[in-house]
């Protein structure tokens, strides 16, 4: 920044005030549950879902349907992150905090983006020390504040408290053993002097899910709740586990069972309970996990426990006998509804499975559950019996089924918001299906998932189209009338999380780089900004010095964005958000903002290299396909070697060309790119490395013949 030399007293005073302005410090204000529950505070954005209600609704009206057209960038910062901007920033006393790639936390002046401090949990170093073959989950969706601290959770399983004022570490605890193939991408949730954390990783080994609450001051463990029962021979932790075990068959504990809760949790002070969603089964296929059937509690459920003790209160299972990766780890939003003249304390939940649940949270009873997307795995939810009606064919008894919604979910972690003024919920919706296949595997109960290797218990899994023309949509749902009020069709799935305001607005970013404002009453588009790079994060809003601002992280992320599962034209690679090409940013908008954000490079699709000197061995290439899938190379580098946005497209990488074998080995076995989140695989054999090279070269040569990616 350049200053002209001041030559009058006035200018001196201006310069002095600028000095004060630029030396803003983060505050150590004591944040309490009262503040975290205060819907009227519009200066801060204190929690993941703004307040304990998780509504992502702001009462601000400065920006509204009449003037939103004048919204322009007010300040921006270029970020060092290379992928996965999926988080919700916090704003406390004029300071903004966000968590980026490899779980680094940064603090900025929320008025102008000036950096105040950075905290680096050194995730790459931890992973290297533990020789963990960690893949994919290097992103985080958020952080929490309580007291004078911030809480973050890391990929490798640590829960860390840092001072909000200066970013200095206060305590750090390990929430799972370093050797476990688990990860944390969710925000730790701070409430009532506790901080709650879950984990994910159901697909990468035999895992038994659990959630834990720690003391915010000391990091001491206060309670733990298991989301799948253990081996009865070892004795059950409590009655809830004993009850859950009755819904399993065979030796499920040898598979772990799964149920890992990686997102979707809410503190409900009014009923002194903590409500969280749980994950899918490990492995996916129930025939293997629990031969003979059973509901398999507490997989794919909403579970309420006593907030003080972690003791079971009630549950709702949203996918009985889960066998479709239907986690229920989606937002749980608290709302006061008037249903049939009665005031209801409700919890709103729209999980992967395509049903919108309105739950009476005093007892866990479902008041209504209607389909918000095309659904064929269940016919309906019967409110009278409180049960889903599920055709037997959904469990693919013949070894194959096309099921919708897909394993990516009709709605997943992308935040939904609730506008209490309009009584509408805004859901980013995916309209996809997929086939599940276990032919040749269905009676094979000898299947065992291996740690750090993909193990679904299937012989095939492929993303397909569902009956919809459109692949994505934003919809407004009325939780009292149980129906869709409006829907905006979108060409692509994976629309980002939403924010709604009393200005009758709903904001949403899209994978194509557009950031939109809609009339929350009817879905009419009122404003559009082109960020030049895909968006996956939800926006936040706050008001400082009389100015309402809207902030958003720019840069796509998450499973579909990395072409995980070979999503092809249904996914992301067609956008041209090639790894390393575009600048990740945080942009803040205000009415009549005056900053010019530099243009992003034009989208570019990776061009596979044709290496004439490389002679492809088809047998090795075939083996390589398996190695590439099992070790989860596919997660970041994409199905069929066609990358999404998370890592380089290997078909275009020099590291796999003839003559560069040493370079390839140093990256894959030696961990040369660990800092970027590329794990090291020291146990891969020479043959396995070679097979991956042949597989990728084959994909590249075929791609190059076609002239491009696909
Ligand atoms: Ca899963």
PDB file of N, CA, C and O in Angstrom, residues 427-479:
ATOM      1  N   UNK A 427     -32.896 -25.858  -0.440  1.00  0.00           N
ATOM      2  CA  UNK A 427     -32.090 -27.094  -0.505  1.00  0.00           C
ATOM      3  C   UNK A 427     -31.331 -27.176  -1.837  1.00  0.00           C
ATOM      4  O   UNK A 427     -31.948 -27.220  -2.901  1.00  0.00           O
ATOM      5  N   UNK A 428     -29.987 -27.231  -1.785  1.00  0.00           N
ATOM      6  CA  UNK A 428     -29.228 -27.532  -2.999  1.00  0.00           C
ATOM      7  C   UNK A 428     -29.432 -29.019  -3.315  1.00  0.00           C
ATOM      8  O   UNK A 428     -29.124 -29.867  -2.484  1.00  0.00           O
ATOM      9  N   UNK A 429     -29.991 -29.324  -4.459  1.00  0.00           N
ATOM     10  CA  UNK A 429     -30.442 -30.693  -4.748  1.00  0.00           C
ATOM     11  C   UNK A 429     -29.701 -31.303  -5.936  1.00  0.00           C
ATOM     12  O   UNK A 429     -29.487 -30.631  -6.948  1.00  0.00           O
ATOM     13  N   UNK A 430     -29.334 -32.579  -5.797  1.00  0.00           N
ATOM     14  CA  UNK A 430     -28.731 -33.339  -6.891  1.00  0.00           C
ATOM     15  C   UNK A 430     -29.758 -34.340  -7.413  1.00  0.00           C
ATOM     16  O   UNK A 430     -30.419 -35.007  -6.627  1.00  0.00           O
ATOM     17  N   UNK A 431     -29.859 -34.428  -8.743  1.00  0.00           N
ATOM     18  CA  UNK A 431     -30.785 -35.400  -9.338  1.00  0.00           C
ATOM     19  C   UNK A 431     -29.972 -36.428 -10.117  1.00  0.00           C
ATOM     20  O   UNK A 431     -29.799 -36.300 -11.324  1.00  0.00           O
ATOM     21  N   UNK A 432     -29.453 -37.409  -9.410  1.00  0.00           N
ATOM     22  CA  UNK A 432     -28.617 -38.444 -10.021  1.00  0.00           C
ATOM     23  C   UNK A 432     -29.050 -39.808  -9.490  1.00  0.00           C
ATOM     24  O   UNK A 432     -29.684 -39.893  -8.437  1.00  0.00           O
ATOM     25  N   UNK A 433     -28.685 -40.843 -10.230  1.00  0.00           N
ATOM     26  CA  UNK A 433     -28.961 -42.210  -9.790  1.00  0.00           C
ATOM     27  C   UNK A 433     -27.665 -42.998  -9.850  1.00  0.00           C
ATOM     28  O   UNK A 433     -26.643 -42.461 -10.292  1.00  0.00           O
ATOM     29  N   UNK A 434     -27.674 -44.235  -9.376  1.00  0.00           N
ATOM     30  CA  UNK A 434     -26.540 -45.089  -9.697  1.00  0.00           C
ATOM     31  C   UNK A 434     -26.892 -46.563  -9.588  1.00  0.00           C
ATOM     32  O   UNK A 434     -27.873 -46.955  -8.944  1.00  0.00           O
ATOM     33  N   UNK A 435     -26.096 -47.371 -10.295  1.00  0.00           N
ATOM     34  CA  UNK A 435     -26.307 -48.807 -10.237  1.00  0.00           C
ATOM     35  C   UNK A 435     -25.434 -49.376  -9.134  1.00  0.00           C
ATOM     36  O   UNK A 435     -24.312 -48.914  -8.918  1.00  0.00           O
ATOM     37  N   UNK A 436     -25.986 -50.340  -8.424  1.00  0.00           N
ATOM     38  CA  UNK A 436     -25.215 -51.112  -7.448  1.00  0.00           C
ATOM     39  C   UNK A 436     -25.170 -52.541  -7.982  1.00  0.00           C
ATOM     40  O   UNK A 436     -26.200 -53.067  -8.407  1.00  0.00           O
ATOM     41  N   UNK A 437     -23.992 -53.146  -7.958  1.00  0.00           N
ATOM     42  CA  UNK A 437     -23.836 -54.493  -8.498  1.00  0.00           C
ATOM     43  C   UNK A 437     -23.013 -55.325  -7.529  1.00  0.00           C
ATOM     44  O   UNK A 437     -21.939 -54.896  -7.102  1.00  0.00           O
ATOM     45  N   UNK A 438     -23.542 -56.502  -7.171  1.00  0.00           N
ATOM     46  CA  UNK A 438     -22.708 -57.403  -6.369  1.00  0.00           C
ATOM     47  C   UNK A 438     -22.716 -58.800  -6.966  1.00  0.00           C
ATOM     48  O   UNK A 438     -22.430 -59.776  -6.282  1.00  0.00           O
ATOM     49  N   UNK A 439     -23.060 -58.901  -8.261  1.00  0.00           N
ATOM     50  CA  UNK A 439     -23.032 -60.195  -8.945  1.00  0.00           C
ATOM     51  C   UNK A 439     -21.650 -60.810  -8.753  1.00  0.00           C
ATOM     52  O   UNK A 439     -20.642 -60.133  -8.922  1.00  0.00           O
ATOM     53  N   UNK A 440     -21.615 -62.076  -8.433  1.00  0.00           N
ATOM     54  CA  UNK A 440     -20.331 -62.734  -8.229  1.00  0.00           C
ATOM     55  C   UNK A 440     -19.763 -62.472  -6.846  1.00  0.00           C
ATOM     56  O   UNK A 440     -18.697 -62.923  -6.494  1.00  0.00           O
ATOM     57  N   UNK A 441     -20.474 -61.692  -6.049  1.00  0.00           N
ATOM     58  CA  UNK A 441     -19.955 -61.320  -4.749  1.00  0.00           C
ATOM     59  C   UNK A 441     -21.000 -61.503  -3.655  1.00  0.00           C
ATOM     60  O   UNK A 441     -20.686 -61.509  -2.481  1.00  0.00           O
ATOM     61  N   UNK A 442     -22.265 -61.680  -4.086  1.00  0.00           N
ATOM     62  CA  UNK A 442     -23.337 -61.560  -3.108  1.00  0.00           C
ATOM     63  C   UNK A 442     -23.321 -62.612  -1.999  1.00  0.00           C
ATOM     64  O   UNK A 442     -23.781 -62.344  -0.918  1.00  0.00           O
ATOM     65  N   UNK A 443     -22.823 -63.804  -2.275  1.00  0.00           N
ATOM     66  CA  UNK A 443     -22.799 -64.792  -1.194  1.00  0.00           C
ATOM     67  C   UNK A 443     -21.420 -64.844  -0.534  1.00  0.00           C
ATOM     68  O   UNK A 443     -21.164 -65.652   0.341  1.00  0.00           O
ATOM     69  N   UNK A 444     -20.549 -63.953  -0.999  1.00  0.00           N
ATOM     70  CA  UNK A 444     -19.179 -63.995  -0.531  1.00  0.00           C
ATOM     71  C   UNK A 444     -19.020 -63.240   0.784  1.00  0.00           C
ATOM     72  O   UNK A 444     -18.506 -62.134   0.843  1.00  0.00           O
ATOM     73  N   UNK A 445     -19.474 -63.853   1.870  1.00  0.00           N
ATOM     74  CA  UNK A 445     -19.379 -63.170   3.162  1.00  0.00           C
ATOM     75  C   UNK A 445     -17.961 -63.254   3.731  1.00  0.00           C
ATOM     76  O   UNK A 445     -17.693 -62.773   4.821  1.00  0.00           O
ATOM     77  N   UNK A 446     -17.051 -63.860   2.972  1.00  0.00           N
ATOM     78  CA  UNK A 446     -15.656 -63.877   3.432  1.00  0.00           C
ATOM     79  C   UNK A 446     -14.979 -62.535   3.138  1.00  0.00           C
ATOM     80  O   UNK A 446     -13.838 -62.316   3.528  1.00  0.00           O
ATOM     81  N   UNK A 447     -15.724 -61.630   2.456  1.00  0.00           N
ATOM     82  CA  UNK A 447     -15.164 -60.309   2.155  1.00  0.00           C
ATOM     83  C   UNK A 447     -14.671 -59.619   3.428  1.00  0.00           C
ATOM     84  O   UNK A 447     -15.336 -59.617   4.451  1.00  0.00           O
ATOM     85  N   UNK A 448     -13.487 -59.026   3.343  1.00  0.00           N
ATOM     86  CA  UNK A 448     -12.976 -58.233   4.462  1.00  0.00           C
ATOM     87  C   UNK A 448     -12.425 -56.923   3.914  1.00  0.00           C
ATOM     88  O   UNK A 448     -11.588 -56.932   3.007  1.00  0.00           O
ATOM     89  N   UNK A 449     -12.890 -55.826   4.463  1.00  0.00           N
ATOM     90  CA  UNK A 449     -12.312 -54.545   4.071  1.00  0.00           C
ATOM     91  C   UNK A 449     -10.914 -54.462   4.665  1.00  0.00           C
ATOM     92  O   UNK A 449     -10.671 -54.938   5.769  1.00  0.00           O
ATOM     93  N   UNK A 450      -9.997 -53.893   3.910  1.00  0.00           N
ATOM     94  CA  UNK A 450      -8.634 -53.708   4.416  1.00  0.00           C
ATOM     95  C   UNK A 450      -8.426 -52.241   4.728  1.00  0.00           C
ATOM     96  O   UNK A 450      -8.904 -51.376   3.997  1.00  0.00           O
ATOM     97  N   UNK A 451      -7.681 -51.955   5.766  1.00  0.00           N
ATOM     98  CA  UNK A 451      -7.399 -50.572   6.154  1.00  0.00           C
ATOM     99  C   UNK A 451      -6.755 -49.810   5.005  1.00  0.00           C
ATOM    100  O   UNK A 451      -5.809 -50.308   4.390  1.00  0.00           O
ATOM    101  N   UNK A 452      -7.230 -48.616   4.759  1.00  0.00           N
ATOM    102  CA  UNK A 452      -6.688 -47.714   3.743  1.00  0.00           C
ATOM    103  C   UNK A 452      -6.917 -48.188   2.313  1.00  0.00           C
ATOM    104  O   UNK A 452      -6.278 -47.722   1.389  1.00  0.00           O
ATOM    105  N   UNK A 453      -7.806 -49.171   2.136  1.00  0.00           N
ATOM    106  CA  UNK A 453      -8.135 -49.609   0.780  1.00  0.00           C
ATOM    107  C   UNK A 453      -9.646 -49.530   0.592  1.00  0.00           C
ATOM    108  O   UNK A 453     -10.410 -49.822   1.519  1.00  0.00           O
ATOM    109  N   UNK A 454     -10.070 -49.170  -0.611  1.00  0.00           N
ATOM    110  CA  UNK A 454     -11.491 -49.061  -0.893  1.00  0.00           C
ATOM    111  C   UNK A 454     -12.147 -50.435  -0.777  1.00  0.00           C
ATOM    112  O   UNK A 454     -11.693 -51.386  -1.404  1.00  0.00           O
ATOM    113  N   UNK A 455     -13.198 -50.547   0.018  1.00  0.00           N
ATOM    114  CA  UNK A 455     -13.881 -51.827   0.191  1.00  0.00           C
ATOM    115  C   UNK A 455     -15.371 -51.626   0.380  1.00  0.00           C
ATOM    116  O   UNK A 455     -15.832 -51.335   1.473  1.00  0.00           O
ATOM    117  N   UNK A 456     -16.153 -51.760  -0.696  1.00  0.00           N
ATOM    118  CA  UNK A 456     -17.583 -51.493  -0.623  1.00  0.00           C
ATOM    119  C   UNK A 456     -18.404 -52.772  -0.511  1.00  0.00           C
ATOM    120  O   UNK A 456     -19.579 -52.726  -0.189  1.00  0.00           O
ATOM    121  N   UNK A 457     -17.761 -53.906  -0.827  1.00  0.00           N
ATOM    122  CA  UNK A 457     -18.510 -55.165  -0.834  1.00  0.00           C
ATOM    123  C   UNK A 457     -19.383 -55.278  -2.071  1.00  0.00           C
ATOM    124  O   UNK A 457     -20.421 -55.937  -2.050  1.00  0.00           O
ATOM    125  N   UNK A 458     -18.983 -54.616  -3.142  1.00  0.00           N
ATOM    126  CA  UNK A 458     -19.728 -54.645  -4.406  1.00  0.00           C
ATOM    127  C   UNK A 458     -18.794 -55.083  -5.517  1.00  0.00           C
ATOM    128  O   UNK A 458     -17.575 -54.993  -5.389  1.00  0.00           O
ATOM    129  N   UNK A 459     -19.397 -55.533  -6.629  1.00  0.00           N
ATOM    130  CA  UNK A 459     -18.557 -55.808  -7.793  1.00  0.00           C
ATOM    131  C   UNK A 459     -18.637 -54.645  -8.779  1.00  0.00           C
ATOM    132  O   UNK A 459     -17.879 -54.586  -9.741  1.00  0.00           O
ATOM    133  N   UNK A 460     -19.536 -53.714  -8.546  1.00  0.00           N
ATOM    134  CA  UNK A 460     -19.627 -52.552  -9.431  1.00  0.00           C
ATOM    135  C   UNK A 460     -20.490 -51.466  -8.824  1.00  0.00           C
ATOM    136  O   UNK A 460     -21.385 -51.724  -8.020  1.00  0.00           O
ATOM    137  N   UNK A 461     -20.184 -50.237  -9.202  1.00  0.00           N
ATOM    138  CA  UNK A 461     -20.943 -49.081  -8.721  1.00  0.00           C
ATOM    139  C   UNK A 461     -20.746 -47.974  -9.756  1.00  0.00           C
ATOM    140  O   UNK A 461     -19.636 -47.579 -10.058  1.00  0.00           O
ATOM    141  N   UNK A 462     -21.809 -47.541 -10.347  1.00  0.00           N
ATOM    142  CA  UNK A 462     -21.668 -46.592 -11.447  1.00  0.00           C
ATOM    143  C   UNK A 462     -22.748 -45.512 -11.380  1.00  0.00           C
ATOM    144  O   UNK A 462     -23.936 -45.820 -11.231  1.00  0.00           O
ATOM    145  N   UNK A 463     -22.320 -44.278 -11.501  1.00  0.00           N
ATOM    146  CA  UNK A 463     -23.256 -43.157 -11.492  1.00  0.00           C
ATOM    147  C   UNK A 463     -24.048 -43.147 -12.798  1.00  0.00           C
ATOM    148  O   UNK A 463     -23.487 -43.325 -13.876  1.00  0.00           O
ATOM    149  N   UNK A 464     -25.363 -42.963 -12.699  1.00  0.00           N
ATOM    150  CA  UNK A 464     -26.212 -42.915 -13.902  1.00  0.00           C
ATOM    151  C   UNK A 464     -27.154 -41.721 -13.795  1.00  0.00           C
ATOM    152  O   UNK A 464     -27.118 -40.974 -12.822  1.00  0.00           O
ATOM    153  N   UNK A 465     -28.017 -41.589 -14.808  1.00  0.00           N
ATOM    154  CA  UNK A 465     -28.984 -40.496 -14.768  1.00  0.00           C
ATOM    155  C   UNK A 465     -30.257 -40.968 -14.082  1.00  0.00           C
ATOM    156  O   UNK A 465     -30.620 -42.133 -14.198  1.00  0.00           O
ATOM    157  N   UNK A 466     -30.927 -40.087 -13.403  1.00  0.00           N
ATOM    158  CA  UNK A 466     -32.225 -40.469 -12.875  1.00  0.00           C
ATOM    159  C   UNK A 466     -33.277 -39.929 -13.852  1.00  0.00           C
ATOM    160  O   UNK A 466     -32.938 -39.363 -14.880  1.00  0.00           O
ATOM    161  N   UNK A 467     -34.544 -40.150 -13.596  1.00  0.00           N
ATOM    162  CA  UNK A 467     -35.527 -39.769 -14.599  1.00  0.00           C
ATOM    163  C   UNK A 467     -35.600 -38.267 -14.896  1.00  0.00           C
ATOM    164  O   UNK A 467     -36.302 -37.864 -15.817  1.00  0.00           O
ATOM    165  N   UNK A 468     -34.898 -37.449 -14.159  1.00  0.00           N
ATOM    166  CA  UNK A 468     -34.976 -36.015 -14.409  1.00  0.00           C
ATOM    167  C   UNK A 468     -34.179 -35.594 -15.631  1.00  0.00           C
ATOM    168  O   UNK A 468     -33.171 -36.186 -15.958  1.00  0.00           O
ATOM    169  N   UNK A 469     -34.633 -34.551 -16.261  1.00  0.00           N
ATOM    170  CA  UNK A 469     -33.899 -33.933 -17.361  1.00  0.00           C
ATOM    171  C   UNK A 469     -32.687 -33.206 -16.790  1.00  0.00           C
ATOM    172  O   UNK A 469     -31.614 -33.212 -17.346  1.00  0.00           O
ATOM    173  N   UNK A 470     -32.916 -32.572 -15.661  1.00  0.00           N
ATOM    174  CA  UNK A 470     -31.904 -31.713 -15.068  1.00  0.00           C
ATOM    175  C   UNK A 470     -31.084 -32.512 -14.064  1.00  0.00           C
ATOM    176  O   UNK A 470     -31.564 -33.485 -13.494  1.00  0.00           O
ATOM    177  N   UNK A 471     -29.836 -32.108 -13.879  1.00  0.00           N
ATOM    178  CA  UNK A 471     -28.975 -32.860 -12.964  1.00  0.00           C
ATOM    179  C   UNK A 471     -28.932 -32.225 -11.580  1.00  0.00           C
ATOM    180  O   UNK A 471     -28.521 -32.823 -10.618  1.00  0.00           O
ATOM    181  N   UNK A 472     -29.291 -30.952 -11.505  1.00  0.00           N
ATOM    182  CA  UNK A 472     -29.265 -30.274 -10.219  1.00  0.00           C
ATOM    183  C   UNK A 472     -30.392 -29.265 -10.116  1.00  0.00           C
ATOM    184  O   UNK A 472     -31.020 -28.915 -11.123  1.00  0.00           O
ATOM    185  N   UNK A 473     -30.670 -28.816  -8.903  1.00  0.00           N
ATOM    186  CA  UNK A 473     -31.662 -27.755  -8.735  1.00  0.00           C
ATOM    187  C   UNK A 473     -31.499 -27.089  -7.376  1.00  0.00           C
ATOM    188  O   UNK A 473     -30.873 -27.640  -6.471  1.00  0.00           O
ATOM    189  N   UNK A 474     -32.040 -25.874  -7.308  1.00  0.00           N
ATOM    190  CA  UNK A 474     -32.228 -25.229  -6.010  1.00  0.00           C
ATOM    191  C   UNK A 474     -33.722 -25.221  -5.782  1.00  0.00           C
ATOM    192  O   UNK A 474     -34.483 -24.826  -6.671  1.00  0.00           O
ATOM    193  N   UNK A 475     -34.143 -25.698  -4.626  1.00  0.00           N
ATOM    194  CA  UNK A 475     -35.580 -25.693  -4.390  1.00  0.00           C
ATOM    195  C   UNK A 475     -35.930 -25.093  -3.036  1.00  0.00           C
ATOM    196  O   UNK A 475     -35.139 -25.117  -2.105  1.00  0.00           O
ATOM    197  N   UNK A 476     -37.128 -24.524  -3.012  1.00  0.00           N
ATOM    198  CA  UNK A 476     -37.681 -23.992  -1.770  1.00  0.00           C
ATOM    199  C   UNK A 476     -38.740 -24.972  -1.301  1.00  0.00           C
ATOM    200  O   UNK A 476     -39.641 -25.338  -2.063  1.00  0.00           O
ATOM    201  N   UNK A 477     -38.614 -25.412  -0.051  1.00  0.00           N
ATOM    202  CA  UNK A 477     -39.501 -26.448   0.496  1.00  0.00           C
ATOM    203  C   UNK A 477     -40.281 -25.870   1.669  1.00  0.00           C
ATOM    204  O   UNK A 477     -39.708 -25.216   2.538  1.00  0.00           O
ATOM    205  N   UNK A 478     -41.586 -26.115   1.679  1.00  0.00           N
ATOM    206  CA  UNK A 478     -42.429 -25.675   2.789  1.00  0.00           C
ATOM    207  C   UNK A 478     -42.562 -26.830   3.788  1.00  0.00           C
ATOM    208  O   UNK A 478     -43.201 -27.842   3.483  1.00  0.00           O
ATOM    209  N   UNK A 479     -41.964 -26.709   4.977  1.00  0.00           N
ATOM    210  CA  UNK A 479     -41.975 -27.823   5.928  1.00  0.00           C
ATOM    211  C   UNK A 479     -43.300 -27.988   6.666  1.00  0.00           C
ATOM    212  O   UNK A 479     -43.477 -28.969   7.388  1.00  0.00           O
TER     213      UNK A 479
END
